[in-house]
Amino acid sequence: MRYGRVSPCIGVCSTTYGDLVCRGCNRFAHEVVQWNGYDDGQRDAIWGRLEELRDGSLAGVLSNERVGMLCAAAESVKIRDRAGLSDASLAYEVLRRLAMRRMPLPWGRSEAVVNEGNKRLSSAREILSVINREFHNRSLATYERSYRIPAE
């Protein structure tokens, strides 16, 4: 169980509308359907893939310095149990909580993150949106690479 959650589901499932990769949790549609039938090893493998893809997405947006600043802010957003969390996972959780509470980033608005499109990201919500979009794109690519049936 990760972050005290039994499932990666966040209650925004798009697989019911035909998506092969959920836009909420980024699991594959068959994983959403079969989740309750999986054993702990299968669930851990899925959690691991999701964390790896999310952490890679975060690393593409934030520098190591910014990740460190977010990790240092973990106490201020009341993240107490950090055991087993990578720095990227902790930074993501801090960002998520900052966005929910509409709190400022630890480095201030004047030092906005600039993404690949040269867009200035000056809030936790904006940064999370870019990370989550990249996370979903990576999940889609993983699905395509793993399950796509080649056209004849």
JSON list of C-alpha atoms in Angstrom, two decimals, residues 5-119:
[
{"chain": "A", "resi": 5, "resn": "ARG", "atom": "CA", "xyz": [-3.88, 4.16, -0.27]},
{"chain": "A", "resi": 6, "resn": "VAL", "atom": "CA", "xyz": [-5.17, 0.75, -1.25]},
{"chain": "A", "resi": 7, "resn": "SER", "atom": "CA", "xyz": [-5.42, 1.71, -4.93]},
{"chain": "A", "resi": 8, "resn": "PRO", "atom": "CA", "xyz": [-3.89, 4.34, -7.22]},
{"chain": "A", "resi": 9, "resn": "CYS", "atom": "CA", "xyz": [-7.46, 5.38, -8.13]},
{"chain": "A", "resi": 10, "resn": "ILE", "atom": "CA", "xyz": [-8.20, 9.06, -7.54]},
{"chain": "A", "resi": 11, "resn": "GLY", "atom": "CA", "xyz": [-11.88, 8.84, -8.51]},
{"chain": "A", "resi": 12, "resn": "VAL", "atom": "CA", "xyz": [-11.48, 10.35, -11.99]},
{"chain": "A", "resi": 13, "resn": "CYS", "atom": "CA", "xyz": [-11.65, 7.20, -14.10]},
{"chain": "A", "resi": 14, "resn": "SER", "atom": "CA", "xyz": [-11.74, 7.71, -17.84]},
{"chain": "A", "resi": 15, "resn": "THR", "atom": "CA", "xyz": [-11.57, 4.02, -18.74]},
{"chain": "A", "resi": 16, "resn": "THR", "atom": "CA", "xyz": [-15.36, 3.86, -18.43]},
{"chain": "A", "resi": 17, "resn": "TYR", "atom": "CA", "xyz": [-15.43, 6.22, -21.43]},
{"chain": "A", "resi": 18, "resn": "GLY", "atom": "CA", "xyz": [-13.15, 4.01, -23.51]},
{"chain": "A", "resi": 19, "resn": "ASP", "atom": "CA", "xyz": [-9.66, 5.27, -22.67]},
{"chain": "A", "resi": 20, "resn": "LEU", "atom": "CA", "xyz": [-7.05, 2.50, -22.64]},
{"chain": "A", "resi": 21, "resn": "VAL", "atom": "CA", "xyz": [-5.04, 4.43, -20.02]},
{"chain": "A", "resi": 22, "resn": "CYS", "atom": "CA", "xyz": [-6.94, 6.14, -17.20]},
{"chain": "A", "resi": 23, "resn": "ARG", "atom": "CA", "xyz": [-6.51, 9.92, -17.17]},
{"chain": "A", "resi": 24, "resn": "GLY", "atom": "CA", "xyz": [-6.87, 9.92, -13.39]},
{"chain": "A", "resi": 25, "resn": "CYS", "atom": "CA", "xyz": [-4.45, 7.27, -12.12]},
{"chain": "A", "resi": 26, "resn": "ASN", "atom": "CA", "xyz": [-2.62, 6.32, -15.36]},
{"chain": "A", "resi": 27, "resn": "ARG", "atom": "CA", "xyz": [-3.24, 2.60, -14.95]},
{"chain": "A", "resi": 28, "resn": "PHE", "atom": "CA", "xyz": [-4.09, 0.58, -18.01]},
{"chain": "A", "resi": 29, "resn": "ALA", "atom": "CA", "xyz": [-7.80, -0.19, -18.45]},
{"chain": "A", "resi": 30, "resn": "HIS", "atom": "CA", "xyz": [-7.31, -3.91, -17.78]},
{"chain": "A", "resi": 31, "resn": "GLU", "atom": "CA", "xyz": [-5.44, -3.07, -14.53]},
{"chain": "A", "resi": 32, "resn": "VAL", "atom": "CA", "xyz": [-8.32, -0.90, -13.34]},
{"chain": "A", "resi": 33, "resn": "VAL", "atom": "CA", "xyz": [-10.81, -3.71, -14.02]},
{"chain": "A", "resi": 34, "resn": "GLN", "atom": "CA", "xyz": [-8.67, -6.48, -12.51]},
{"chain": "A", "resi": 35, "resn": "TRP", "atom": "CA", "xyz": [-7.15, -4.54, -9.58]},
{"chain": "A", "resi": 36, "resn": "ASN", "atom": "CA", "xyz": [-9.12, -6.31, -6.83]},
{"chain": "A", "resi": 37, "resn": "GLY", "atom": "CA", "xyz": [-8.05, -9.70, -8.19]},
{"chain": "A", "resi": 38, "resn": "TYR", "atom": "CA", "xyz": [-4.33, -8.92, -8.19]},
{"chain": "A", "resi": 39, "resn": "ASP", "atom": "CA", "xyz": [-2.01, -10.21, -5.50]},
{"chain": "A", "resi": 40, "resn": "ASP", "atom": "CA", "xyz": [0.39, -7.92, -3.62]},
{"chain": "A", "resi": 41, "resn": "GLY", "atom": "CA", "xyz": [3.24, -8.61, -6.05]},
{"chain": "A", "resi": 42, "resn": "GLN", "atom": "CA", "xyz": [1.16, -7.62, -9.07]},
{"chain": "A", "resi": 43, "resn": "ARG", "atom": "CA", "xyz": [-0.07, -4.46, -7.34]},
{"chain": "A", "resi": 44, "resn": "ASP", "atom": "CA", "xyz": [3.47, -3.54, -6.28]},
{"chain": "A", "resi": 45, "resn": "ALA", "atom": "CA", "xyz": [4.66, -3.92, -9.87]},
{"chain": "A", "resi": 46, "resn": "ILE", "atom": "CA", "xyz": [1.95, -1.52, -11.07]},
{"chain": "A", "resi": 47, "resn": "TRP", "atom": "CA", "xyz": [2.65, 0.97, -8.26]},
{"chain": "A", "resi": 48, "resn": "GLY", "atom": "CA", "xyz": [6.35, 0.76, -9.16]},
{"chain": "A", "resi": 49, "resn": "ARG", "atom": "CA", "xyz": [5.72, 1.49, -12.85]},
{"chain": "A", "resi": 50, "resn": "LEU", "atom": "CA", "xyz": [3.45, 4.42, -11.99]},
{"chain": "A", "resi": 51, "resn": "GLU", "atom": "CA", "xyz": [6.00, 5.90, -9.59]},
{"chain": "A", "resi": 52, "resn": "GLU", "atom": "CA", "xyz": [8.82, 5.51, -12.10]},
{"chain": "A", "resi": 53, "resn": "LEU", "atom": "CA", "xyz": [6.84, 7.22, -14.86]},
{"chain": "A", "resi": 54, "resn": "ARG", "atom": "CA", "xyz": [5.63, 10.01, -12.55]},
{"chain": "A", "resi": 55, "resn": "ASP", "atom": "CA", "xyz": [9.11, 10.58, -11.09]},
{"chain": "A", "resi": 56, "resn": "GLY", "atom": "CA", "xyz": [10.58, 10.75, -14.60]},
{"chain": "A", "resi": 57, "resn": "SER", "atom": "CA", "xyz": [7.93, 13.27, -15.58]},
{"chain": "A", "resi": 58, "resn": "LEU", "atom": "CA", "xyz": [8.73, 15.39, -12.55]},
{"chain": "A", "resi": 59, "resn": "ALA", "atom": "CA", "xyz": [12.47, 15.26, -13.29]},
{"chain": "A", "resi": 60, "resn": "GLY", "atom": "CA", "xyz": [11.77, 16.62, -16.76]},
{"chain": "A", "resi": 61, "resn": "VAL", "atom": "CA", "xyz": [10.18, 19.73, -15.28]},
{"chain": "A", "resi": 62, "resn": "LEU", "atom": "CA", "xyz": [12.02, 20.43, -12.01]},
{"chain": "A", "resi": 63, "resn": "SER", "atom": "CA", "xyz": [15.73, 20.71, -11.32]},
{"chain": "A", "resi": 64, "resn": "ASN", "atom": "CA", "xyz": [17.32, 18.71, -8.51]},
{"chain": "A", "resi": 65, "resn": "GLU", "atom": "CA", "xyz": [17.60, 21.97, -6.57]},
{"chain": "A", "resi": 66, "resn": "ARG", "atom": "CA", "xyz": [13.85, 22.58, -6.80]},
{"chain": "A", "resi": 67, "resn": "VAL", "atom": "CA", "xyz": [13.11, 18.97, -5.85]},
{"chain": "A", "resi": 68, "resn": "GLY", "atom": "CA", "xyz": [15.29, 19.47, -2.77]},
{"chain": "A", "resi": 69, "resn": "MET", "atom": "CA", "xyz": [13.42, 22.66, -1.86]},
{"chain": "A", "resi": 70, "resn": "LEU", "atom": "CA", "xyz": [10.10, 20.83, -2.12]},
{"chain": "A", "resi": 71, "resn": "CYS", "atom": "CA", "xyz": [11.40, 17.96, 0.03]},
{"chain": "A", "resi": 72, "resn": "ALA", "atom": "CA", "xyz": [12.50, 20.49, 2.65]},
{"chain": "A", "resi": 73, "resn": "ALA", "atom": "CA", "xyz": [8.94, 21.85, 2.68]},
{"chain": "A", "resi": 74, "resn": "ALA", "atom": "CA", "xyz": [7.42, 18.43, 3.49]},
{"chain": "A", "resi": 75, "resn": "GLU", "atom": "CA", "xyz": [6.98, 19.26, 7.16]},
{"chain": "A", "resi": 76, "resn": "SER", "atom": "CA", "xyz": [5.13, 22.50, 6.37]},
{"chain": "A", "resi": 77, "resn": "VAL", "atom": "CA", "xyz": [2.46, 20.55, 4.47]},
{"chain": "A", "resi": 78, "resn": "LYS", "atom": "CA", "xyz": [2.29, 17.91, 7.19]},
{"chain": "A", "resi": 79, "resn": "ILE", "atom": "CA", "xyz": [3.94, 14.96, 5.46]},
{"chain": "A", "resi": 80, "resn": "ARG", "atom": "CA", "xyz": [5.28, 13.01, 8.36]},
{"chain": "A", "resi": 81, "resn": "ASP", "atom": "CA", "xyz": [5.70, 9.46, 7.06]},
{"chain": "A", "resi": 82, "resn": "ARG", "atom": "CA", "xyz": [8.43, 9.70, 4.43]},
{"chain": "A", "resi": 83, "resn": "ALA", "atom": "CA", "xyz": [9.74, 6.16, 4.79]},
{"chain": "A", "resi": 84, "resn": "GLY", "atom": "CA", "xyz": [10.32, 4.54, 1.43]},
{"chain": "A", "resi": 85, "resn": "LEU", "atom": "CA", "xyz": [9.58, 7.68, -0.60]},
{"chain": "A", "resi": 86, "resn": "SER", "atom": "CA", "xyz": [12.09, 8.79, -3.21]},
{"chain": "A", "resi": 87, "resn": "ASP", "atom": "CA", "xyz": [12.91, 12.50, -3.31]},
{"chain": "A", "resi": 88, "resn": "ALA", "atom": "CA", "xyz": [10.85, 12.81, -6.50]},
{"chain": "A", "resi": 89, "resn": "SER", "atom": "CA", "xyz": [7.84, 11.07, -4.91]},
{"chain": "A", "resi": 90, "resn": "LEU", "atom": "CA", "xyz": [8.07, 13.28, -1.85]},
{"chain": "A", "resi": 91, "resn": "ALA", "atom": "CA", "xyz": [8.43, 16.41, -4.01]},
{"chain": "A", "resi": 92, "resn": "TYR", "atom": "CA", "xyz": [5.35, 15.39, -6.02]},
{"chain": "A", "resi": 93, "resn": "GLU", "atom": "CA", "xyz": [3.30, 14.89, -2.86]},
{"chain": "A", "resi": 94, "resn": "VAL", "atom": "CA", "xyz": [4.43, 18.29, -1.51]},
{"chain": "A", "resi": 95, "resn": "LEU", "atom": "CA", "xyz": [3.47, 19.92, -4.84]},
{"chain": "A", "resi": 96, "resn": "ARG", "atom": "CA", "xyz": [0.08, 18.21, -4.74]},
{"chain": "A", "resi": 97, "resn": "ARG", "atom": "CA", "xyz": [-0.62, 19.50, -1.24]},
{"chain": "A", "resi": 98, "resn": "LEU", "atom": "CA", "xyz": [0.61, 23.01, -2.05]},
{"chain": "A", "resi": 99, "resn": "ALA", "atom": "CA", "xyz": [-1.73, 23.06, -5.06]},
{"chain": "A", "resi": 100, "resn": "MET", "atom": "CA", "xyz": [-4.72, 21.80, -3.04]},
{"chain": "A", "resi": 101, "resn": "ARG", "atom": "CA", "xyz": [-4.17, 24.46, -0.38]},
{"chain": "A", "resi": 102, "resn": "ARG", "atom": "CA", "xyz": [-3.22, 27.16, -2.89]},
{"chain": "A", "resi": 103, "resn": "MET", "atom": "CA", "xyz": [0.00, 27.72, -1.00]},
{"chain": "A", "resi": 104, "resn": "PRO", "atom": "CA", "xyz": [3.06, 29.41, -2.55]},
{"chain": "A", "resi": 105, "resn": "LEU", "atom": "CA", "xyz": [6.01, 27.47, -3.86]},
{"chain": "A", "resi": 106, "resn": "PRO", "atom": "CA", "xyz": [9.06, 27.39, -1.58]},
{"chain": "A", "resi": 107, "resn": "TRP", "atom": "CA", "xyz": [11.11, 29.42, -4.08]},
{"chain": "A", "resi": 108, "resn": "GLY", "atom": "CA", "xyz": [8.54, 32.18, -4.62]},
{"chain": "A", "resi": 109, "resn": "ARG", "atom": "CA", "xyz": [6.65, 33.40, -7.68]},
{"chain": "A", "resi": 110, "resn": "SER", "atom": "CA", "xyz": [9.50, 35.54, -8.98]},
{"chain": "A", "resi": 111, "resn": "GLU", "atom": "CA", "xyz": [11.60, 32.44, -9.67]},
{"chain": "A", "resi": 112, "resn": "ALA", "atom": "CA", "xyz": [9.12, 30.64, -11.89]},
{"chain": "A", "resi": 113, "resn": "VAL", "atom": "CA", "xyz": [9.93, 27.30, -13.48]},
{"chain": "A", "resi": 114, "resn": "VAL", "atom": "CA", "xyz": [10.25, 27.59, -17.25]},
{"chain": "A", "resi": 115, "resn": "ASN", "atom": "CA", "xyz": [9.17, 24.51, -19.16]},
{"chain": "A", "resi": 116, "resn": "GLU", "atom": "CA", "xyz": [10.21, 23.34, -22.64]},
{"chain": "A", "resi": 117, "resn": "GLY", "atom": "CA", "xyz": [7.67, 25.62, -24.31]},
{"chain": "A", "resi": 118, "resn": "ASN", "atom": "CA", "xyz": [9.19, 28.60, -22.46]},
{"chain": "A", "resi": 119, "resn": "LYS", "atom": "CA", "xyz": [6.01, 28.98, -20.44]}
]
